[in-house]
Amino acid sequence: MIRRILVTGGAGFLGSHLCERLVHDGQDVVCVDNLFTSQKTNIAQLLCRPNFEFIRHDVTHPMFLEVDEIYNLACPAAPGHYQYNPIKTMKTSVLGAINVLGMAKRVGAKVLHASTSEVYGDPTVHPQPESYRGNVNPIGPRACYDEGKRAAETLMFDYERQNGVDVRIVRIFNTYGPRMHPYDGRVVSNFIRQALAGEDITLYGDGSQTRSFCYRDDLVEAMVRMMDRPPGFHGPVNIGNPGEFTIRELAALVVELTGANANIVQARALPEDDPLQRQPDITLAREKLDWEPTISLRDGLARTIEWFRSVDLGAFRAPTPNY
Ligand code: NAD
Ligand code: UDP
C-alpha cells in the first residue's frame, strides 16, 4: 500500500537520499526543510516526480499535514553548522520534536527520529552499546546539539508512554557520502576538498582520535528497515559502521585515493569536548533489523571523491546569516 511519508530535513545530505529512496519505492513523499544547511539542488531531480513535494518550512513552527509516517531529520549536523546559532539548534531539536510528535499523535503516524552517537558524548565505554548512558558536557560548545538530541529522545519516549505514539529512534554514527555539504567543516568533506585542491590536510589535535564512518546507502537502508519493522521495538538502535579509524589514518587514505600531493599537518588543537574515540556496537541492529554495513571506508570514500570531483564546489552556499 502506498504510504504518505513526511521527511523533515529532507533536502539535506541524508534526507535527500532518503527521499530519493522512498520516491523510488513508490511512496508519497513530502519533504519539509528550511534549507539552512542544504541546497534545493539536492532534491531538484525529485521535484518533477508526481509522488514528491517540497515545503519550505521551519520545524520550530507547527506543521499540519496528514501523513502515515514521519522521518525526523531536521537539524544541523556538522559542528560548525550547529554551533552557528546554538540556541536555534536546541530549538530545532526540541520544538521540532514536539511539533512532529504532536502531529503524529493527531494523525496516528509513526515517527522515526534521527538521533546521534553524540548522545554518548566523549565515551568512557568502548565500543558504545545503546545501554551506555553517555558522558556529555551539558554546558560546552557541543551541548546545544548533544543535549538537544538527548531531549528529543526523551520526548519520543514520553509521547510513546503518555500518548501511545509509535516512535523509533536510530542513533547515527558519522555518515558520509556524495551530497554532503563540501564546506560543512566535517572531517570527510574537509579532507577530500583539501586533497583535491592540493592544500594541507588539517588534523585537529594529533589525529589519534577515532571515528567510525558509515556510507550513506547503508545508513538509508537501516533507517527504512527500522521504520518498516513491526511495532513494539522503539530502539534506540545504533546505526554505523564498526570499522574504527584514527583521523590520521583517514587523512592518509584520502591522500592515497585522491592521488593528491598534499601534506598532513597538525593545524590546531583538538576542539573543546571533541570525543577521543567512537565506535558503534551494532549487535542490536544486527538482531532487530538484520542489518549491517556493506560498504567499506575505502569504497565509500572512492565514490565520495568521485562526486566531489564532479560538482561545482562554488555553487554551495554557506548557512544563511539571518538564520
Ligand atoms: P544536513 O545538515 O545535510 O541535513 C539537515 C537538514 O535539516 C538540512 O537540510 C537543513 O536545512 C534542515 N534543517 C535544519 N534546521 C531546520 C529547521 N529548523 N527546520 C527545517 N529544516 C531544518 O545533515 P545530515 O548529515 O543530512 O543530518 C541529517 C540528520 O541526521 C540530522 O538530524 C543529524 O543530526 C542526524 N545525524 C547525522 C549524522 C551524520 O554523520 N551525517 C550523524 C548523526 C546524526
Ligand atoms: N577533524 C580534523 N580535521 C578537520 C575536521 C575535523 O581533524 O579538518 C576532526 C575533529 O576534530 C574530530 C573528527 O575529525 O575529531 C571528526 O570531526 P567531524 O566534525 O567530522 O565530526 P564529529 O566530531 O561530530 O564526529
Coordinates of C-alpha atoms and ligand atoms in Angstrom, one line a residue:
M1 CA 0.0 0.0 0.0
I2 CA 1.3 3.5 -0.8
R3 CA 2.1 5.4 2.3
R4 CA 2.2 9.2 2.8
I5 CA 5.6 9.9 4.3
L6 CA 7.0 13.2 5.7
V7 CA 10.8 13.7 5.8
T8 CA 11.8 16.7 7.8
G9 CA 15.3 17.9 6.9
G10 CA 14.6 16.1 3.6
A11 CA 16.7 18.5 1.5
G12 CA 19.8 17.8 3.5
F13 CA 22.6 15.3 2.9
L14 CA 20.9 12.2 4.4
G15 CA 17.4 13.5 4.0
S16 CA 17.6 13.9 0.2
H17 CA 18.9 10.4 -0.2
L18 CA 16.2 9.0 2.0
C19 CA 13.5 11.0 -0.1
E20 CA 15.0 9.6 -3.2
R21 CA 14.8 6.0 -1.9
L22 CA 11.2 6.5 -0.8
V23 CA 10.1 8.1 -4.0
H24 CA 11.7 5.3 -6.0
D25 CA 9.8 2.8 -3.7
G26 CA 6.6 4.5 -4.9
Q27 CA 5.7 6.1 -1.6
D28 CA 4.0 9.6 -1.5
V29 CA 6.8 11.8 -0.1
V30 CA 6.6 15.3 1.5
C31 CA 9.9 16.9 2.2
V32 CA 9.9 19.8 4.7
D33 CA 13.1 21.8 5.1
N34 CA 14.1 25.4 5.7
L35 CA 17.3 25.0 3.6
F36 CA 19.5 26.2 6.4
T37 CA 22.4 23.8 5.6
S38 CA 21.2 22.4 2.3
Q39 CA 20.5 23.3 -1.3
K40 CA 17.4 22.9 -3.4
T41 CA 19.7 21.2 -5.9
N42 CA 19.8 18.2 -3.6
I43 CA 16.2 17.5 -4.4
A44 CA 16.0 19.0 -7.9
Q45 CA 15.8 15.6 -9.6
L46 CA 12.7 14.8 -7.4
L47 CA 10.7 17.9 -8.0
C48 CA 9.2 16.7 -11.2
R49 CA 8.0 13.4 -9.7
P50 CA 4.3 13.2 -9.0
N51 CA 4.9 11.4 -5.7
F52 CA 7.2 14.1 -4.3
E53 CA 6.6 17.6 -2.9
F54 CA 8.7 20.1 -1.2
I55 CA 7.6 22.6 1.5
R56 CA 9.9 25.3 2.7
H57 CA 9.2 25.4 6.4
D58 CA 11.0 25.7 9.7
V59 CA 10.1 22.8 12.1
T60 CA 10.3 25.0 15.1
H61 CA 6.8 26.1 13.9
P62 CA 3.9 23.7 14.0
M63 CA 3.0 21.8 10.8
F64 CA -0.4 20.4 9.8
L65 CA -0.1 17.5 7.4
E66 CA -1.9 14.2 7.0
V67 CA 0.7 11.5 6.8
D68 CA 1.3 7.9 7.8
E69 CA 5.0 8.1 8.7
I70 CA 7.5 10.8 9.7
Y71 CA 11.2 10.6 9.4
N72 CA 12.5 13.4 11.6
L73 CA 15.9 14.5 10.3
A74 CA 15.7 18.3 10.5
C75 CA 18.7 19.6 12.5
P76 CA 22.1 21.0 11.5
A77 CA 24.5 18.1 12.0
A78 CA 28.1 19.4 11.4
P79 CA 29.7 21.0 14.4
G80 CA 30.3 24.3 12.5
H81 CA 26.7 24.3 11.4
Y82 CA 25.1 23.5 14.8
Q83 CA 27.4 25.9 16.7
Y84 CA 26.5 28.8 14.2
N85 CA 23.3 29.5 16.2
P86 CA 23.3 27.1 19.2
I87 CA 20.0 28.4 20.6
K88 CA 18.3 27.8 17.3
T89 CA 19.9 24.3 17.2
M90 CA 18.4 23.4 20.6
K91 CA 15.0 24.8 19.4
T92 CA 15.1 22.8 16.3
S93 CA 15.8 19.6 18.2
V94 CA 13.3 20.2 21.0
L95 CA 10.5 22.2 19.4
G96 CA 10.9 20.3 16.2
A97 CA 10.4 17.0 18.0
I98 CA 7.4 18.4 19.9
N99 CA 5.8 19.6 16.6
V100 CA 6.5 16.3 14.9
L101 CA 5.2 14.3 17.8
G102 CA 2.1 16.5 18.2
M103 CA 1.3 15.9 14.6
A104 CA 1.9 12.2 14.8
K105 CA -0.4 12.0 17.8
R106 CA -3.2 13.8 16.0
V107 CA -3.0 11.7 12.8
G108 CA -1.7 8.4 14.2
A109 CA 1.6 8.5 12.3
K110 CA 4.7 6.5 13.1
V111 CA 7.8 8.6 13.9
L112 CA 11.4 7.7 13.2
H113 CA 13.8 10.1 14.9
A114 CA 17.4 10.6 13.7
S115 CA 19.4 10.7 16.9
T116 CA 23.2 10.6 17.1
S117 CA 26.2 9.0 18.6
E118 CA 26.8 12.4 20.2
V119 CA 24.3 11.3 22.9
Y120 CA 27.3 9.3 24.2
G121 CA 29.5 12.4 24.4
D122 CA 33.2 11.7 24.9
P123 CA 32.5 8.0 25.8
T124 CA 34.2 6.1 28.6
V125 CA 32.8 2.8 27.4
H126 CA 34.1 1.5 24.1
P127 CA 32.6 0.5 21.7
Q128 CA 29.3 2.1 22.6
P129 CA 26.2 -0.1 23.2
E130 CA 22.8 1.5 23.4
S131 CA 22.7 0.8 27.2
Y132 CA 25.6 3.2 27.8
R133 CA 24.2 6.5 29.1
G134 CA 27.0 8.7 27.9
N135 CA 29.4 11.3 29.0
V136 CA 28.1 14.6 27.7
N137 CA 29.3 18.0 28.9
P138 CA 25.9 19.8 29.3
I139 CA 27.4 23.3 29.2
G140 CA 30.0 23.0 26.5
P141 CA 30.0 24.2 22.8
R142 CA 28.7 20.8 21.6
A143 CA 25.9 20.7 24.2
C144 CA 23.3 22.5 22.0
Y145 CA 23.4 19.5 19.7
D146 CA 24.1 16.7 22.1
E147 CA 21.6 17.8 24.7
G148 CA 19.1 18.8 22.1
K149 CA 19.2 15.3 20.7
R150 CA 19.1 13.7 24.1
A151 CA 16.0 15.8 25.0
A152 CA 14.4 14.8 21.7
E153 CA 14.9 11.1 22.6
T154 CA 13.2 11.9 26.0
L155 CA 10.3 13.5 24.2
M156 CA 10.0 10.5 21.8
F157 CA 9.6 8.1 24.8
D158 CA 7.3 10.4 26.7
Y159 CA 4.9 10.7 23.8
E160 CA 5.1 6.9 23.4
R161 CA 4.3 6.3 27.1
Q162 CA 1.8 9.1 27.5
N163 CA 0.1 9.1 24.1
G164 CA 0.9 5.8 22.6
V165 CA 2.7 7.3 19.6
D166 CA 4.7 4.7 17.7
V167 CA 8.3 6.0 17.9
R168 CA 11.5 4.6 16.6
I169 CA 14.9 6.0 17.4
V170 CA 18.1 5.5 15.5
R171 CA 21.5 6.7 16.8
I172 CA 23.5 7.6 13.8
F173 CA 27.3 7.4 13.9
N174 CA 29.4 9.5 11.5
T175 CA 28.0 9.1 8.0
Y176 CA 29.4 10.4 4.8
G177 CA 28.9 10.2 1.0
P178 CA 28.0 12.2 -2.1
R179 CA 26.0 15.3 -1.4
M180 CA 27.4 16.1 1.9
H181 CA 27.9 19.9 2.1
P182 CA 31.5 20.4 0.8
Y183 CA 32.0 23.3 3.3
D184 CA 30.3 21.8 6.3
G185 CA 33.7 21.6 8.1
R186 CA 33.2 17.8 8.8
V187 CA 36.3 15.8 8.5
V188 CA 35.5 13.8 5.4
S189 CA 34.4 16.9 3.4
N190 CA 37.4 18.9 4.6
F191 CA 40.0 16.3 3.8
I192 CA 38.6 15.5 0.3
R193 CA 38.3 19.2 -0.6
Q194 CA 41.7 19.9 0.7
A195 CA 43.3 16.9 -1.1
L196 CA 41.7 17.8 -4.4
A197 CA 42.9 21.3 -4.1
G198 CA 46.4 20.2 -3.2
E199 CA 46.1 22.0 0.1
D200 CA 47.4 20.8 3.5
I201 CA 45.2 18.2 5.2
T202 CA 44.2 19.7 8.5
L203 CA 44.4 17.4 11.5
Y204 CA 42.9 18.8 14.7
G205 CA 45.0 17.6 17.6
D206 CA 47.5 14.9 16.8
G207 CA 45.0 12.9 14.7
S208 CA 44.9 9.9 17.1
Q209 CA 41.2 10.4 18.0
T210 CA 39.0 7.9 16.3
R211 CA 35.7 7.8 14.4
S212 CA 33.8 5.0 12.6
F213 CA 32.5 6.0 9.2
C214 CA 29.3 4.7 7.6
Y215 CA 28.5 5.1 3.9
R216 CA 25.1 6.9 3.3
D217 CA 23.5 4.0 1.4
D218 CA 24.0 1.6 4.3
L219 CA 22.5 4.2 6.6
V220 CA 19.4 4.9 4.5
E221 CA 18.8 1.1 4.3
A222 CA 18.9 0.8 8.1
M223 CA 16.5 3.8 8.6
V224 CA 13.9 2.2 6.2
R225 CA 14.2 -1.2 7.9
M226 CA 13.7 0.5 11.3
M227 CA 10.6 2.3 10.1
D228 CA 9.2 -0.8 8.4
R229 CA 9.6 -3.1 11.4
P230 CA 6.5 -4.3 13.1
P231 CA 5.5 -2.2 16.2
G232 CA 6.9 -2.9 19.6
F233 CA 10.6 -2.1 19.2
H234 CA 11.4 1.6 19.7
G235 CA 15.1 1.5 19.9
P236 CA 17.3 3.4 20.4
V237 CA 19.4 1.4 18.0
N238 CA 22.9 2.3 16.9
I239 CA 23.5 2.6 13.1
G240 CA 27.0 2.9 12.0
N241 CA 30.0 1.1 10.6
P242 CA 32.1 -0.6 13.4
G243 CA 35.3 -0.1 11.3
E244 CA 37.2 2.3 13.5
F245 CA 39.9 4.6 12.2
T246 CA 42.1 7.3 13.6
I247 CA 41.7 10.7 11.9
R248 CA 45.3 10.4 10.8
E249 CA 44.5 7.1 9.1
L250 CA 41.6 8.7 7.4
A251 CA 43.8 11.5 6.1
A252 CA 46.3 9.1 4.7
L253 CA 43.6 7.1 2.9
V254 CA 42.1 10.3 1.4
V255 CA 45.6 11.3 0.2
E256 CA 46.1 7.8 -1.3
L257 CA 42.7 7.6 -3.0
T258 CA 42.9 11.1 -4.5
G259 CA 46.5 10.7 -5.5
A260 CA 47.0 14.2 -4.0
N261 CA 50.3 15.8 -3.4
A262 CA 49.2 17.2 -0.1
N263 CA 50.8 17.3 3.4
I264 CA 49.1 16.1 6.5
V265 CA 49.6 18.8 9.1
Q266 CA 48.5 19.4 12.7
A267 CA 46.5 22.6 12.1
R268 CA 45.1 23.3 15.5
A269 CA 44.5 21.9 18.9
L270 CA 41.6 19.4 19.4
P271 CA 38.4 21.4 19.7
E272 CA 36.8 21.6 23.2
D273 CA 34.9 18.4 24.1
D274 CA 35.9 16.6 20.8
P275 CA 35.3 12.9 21.6
L276 CA 38.5 10.9 21.6
Q277 CA 37.1 7.6 20.4
R278 CA 33.9 6.5 18.8
Q279 CA 32.7 3.1 17.6
P280 CA 29.2 1.7 17.4
D281 CA 28.3 -1.6 18.9
I282 CA 25.8 -2.8 16.3
T283 CA 24.7 -6.1 17.9
L284 CA 21.2 -4.7 18.3
A285 CA 20.9 -3.6 14.7
R286 CA 22.1 -6.9 13.5
E287 CA 19.5 -8.7 15.7
K288 CA 16.5 -6.4 15.3
L289 CA 17.0 -5.1 11.7
D290 CA 19.0 -7.9 10.2
W291 CA 21.3 -5.1 9.1
E292 CA 25.0 -4.5 8.9
P293 CA 27.0 -2.1 6.7
T294 CA 28.2 -3.4 3.4
I295 CA 30.4 -0.7 2.1
S296 CA 34.0 -0.3 3.2
L297 CA 35.5 3.0 4.0
R298 CA 37.9 2.6 1.0
D299 CA 35.0 2.0 -1.4
G300 CA 32.7 4.7 0.1
L301 CA 35.5 7.3 0.0
A302 CA 36.3 6.5 -3.6
R303 CA 32.6 7.1 -4.5
T304 CA 32.6 10.3 -2.4
I305 CA 35.8 11.6 -4.0
E306 CA 34.3 11.0 -7.5
W307 CA 31.3 13.1 -6.5
F308 CA 33.4 15.9 -5.1
R309 CA 35.4 15.9 -8.4
S310 CA 32.1 16.1 -10.4
V311 CA 30.4 19.1 -8.7
D312 CA 31.0 22.8 -8.8
L313 CA 32.0 23.5 -5.2
G314 CA 31.4 27.2 -5.7
A315 CA 27.7 26.6 -6.1
F316 CA 27.3 25.5 -2.5
R317 CA 26.3 28.4 -0.2
A318 CA 27.1 28.8 3.4
P319 CA 24.3 28.8 6.1
T320 CA 22.3 32.0 5.9
P321 CA 23.4 34.8 8.3
N322 CA 19.8 35.6 9.3
Y323 CA 19.0 32.0 10.4
Ligands
NAD1 P1 22.3 18.2 6.9 O1 22.7 19.4 7.6 O2 22.7 18.0 5.5 O3 20.7 18.0 7.0 C1 19.9 18.6 7.9 C2 18.7 19.2 7.2 O4 17.9 19.8 8.2 C3 19.2 20.4 6.3 O5 18.6 20.2 5.0 C4 18.7 21.6 7.0 O6 18.4 22.7 6.1 C5 17.5 21.1 7.7 N1 17.1 21.9 8.9 C6 17.9 22.4 9.9 N2 17.2 23.1 10.8 C7 15.9 23.1 10.3 C8 14.7 23.7 10.8 N3 14.6 24.4 11.9 N4 13.5 23.4 10.1 C9 13.6 22.7 8.9 N5 14.7 22.2 8.4 C10 15.8 22.3 9.1 O7 22.8 17.0 7.8 P2 22.7 15.4 7.7 O8 24.1 14.9 7.9 O9 22.0 15.1 6.5 O10 21.9 15.0 9.0 C11 20.5 14.7 9.0 C12 20.1 14.2 10.3 O11 20.9 13.1 10.7 C13 20.3 15.3 11.4 O12 19.2 15.2 12.3 C14 21.5 14.8 12.1 O13 21.6 15.3 13.5 C15 21.5 13.3 12.0 N6 22.8 12.7 12.1 C16 23.7 12.8 11.0 C17 24.9 12.2 11.2 C18 25.9 12.3 10.0 O14 27.1 11.8 10.2 N7 25.6 12.7 8.8 C19 25.3 11.6 12.4 C20 24.4 11.6 13.4 C21 23.1 12.1 13.3
UDP2 N1 38.7 17.0 12.3 C1 40.0 17.1 11.8 N2 40.2 18.0 10.8 C2 39.2 18.6 10.1 C3 37.9 18.4 10.6 C4 37.7 17.6 11.7 O1 41.0 16.6 12.4 O2 39.5 19.4 9.2 C5 38.5 16.0 13.4 C6 37.6 16.6 14.5 O3 38.3 17.3 15.5 C7 37.0 15.3 15.1 C8 36.9 14.4 13.9 O4 37.8 14.9 12.9 O5 37.9 14.7 16.0 C9 35.5 14.3 13.3 O6 35.0 15.5 13.1 P1 33.6 15.9 12.4 O7 33.4 17.3 12.6 O8 33.6 15.3 11.1 O9 32.6 15.0 13.3 P2 32.2 14.8 14.8 O10 33.3 15.4 15.7 O11 30.9 15.4 15.0 O12 32.2 13.3 15.0

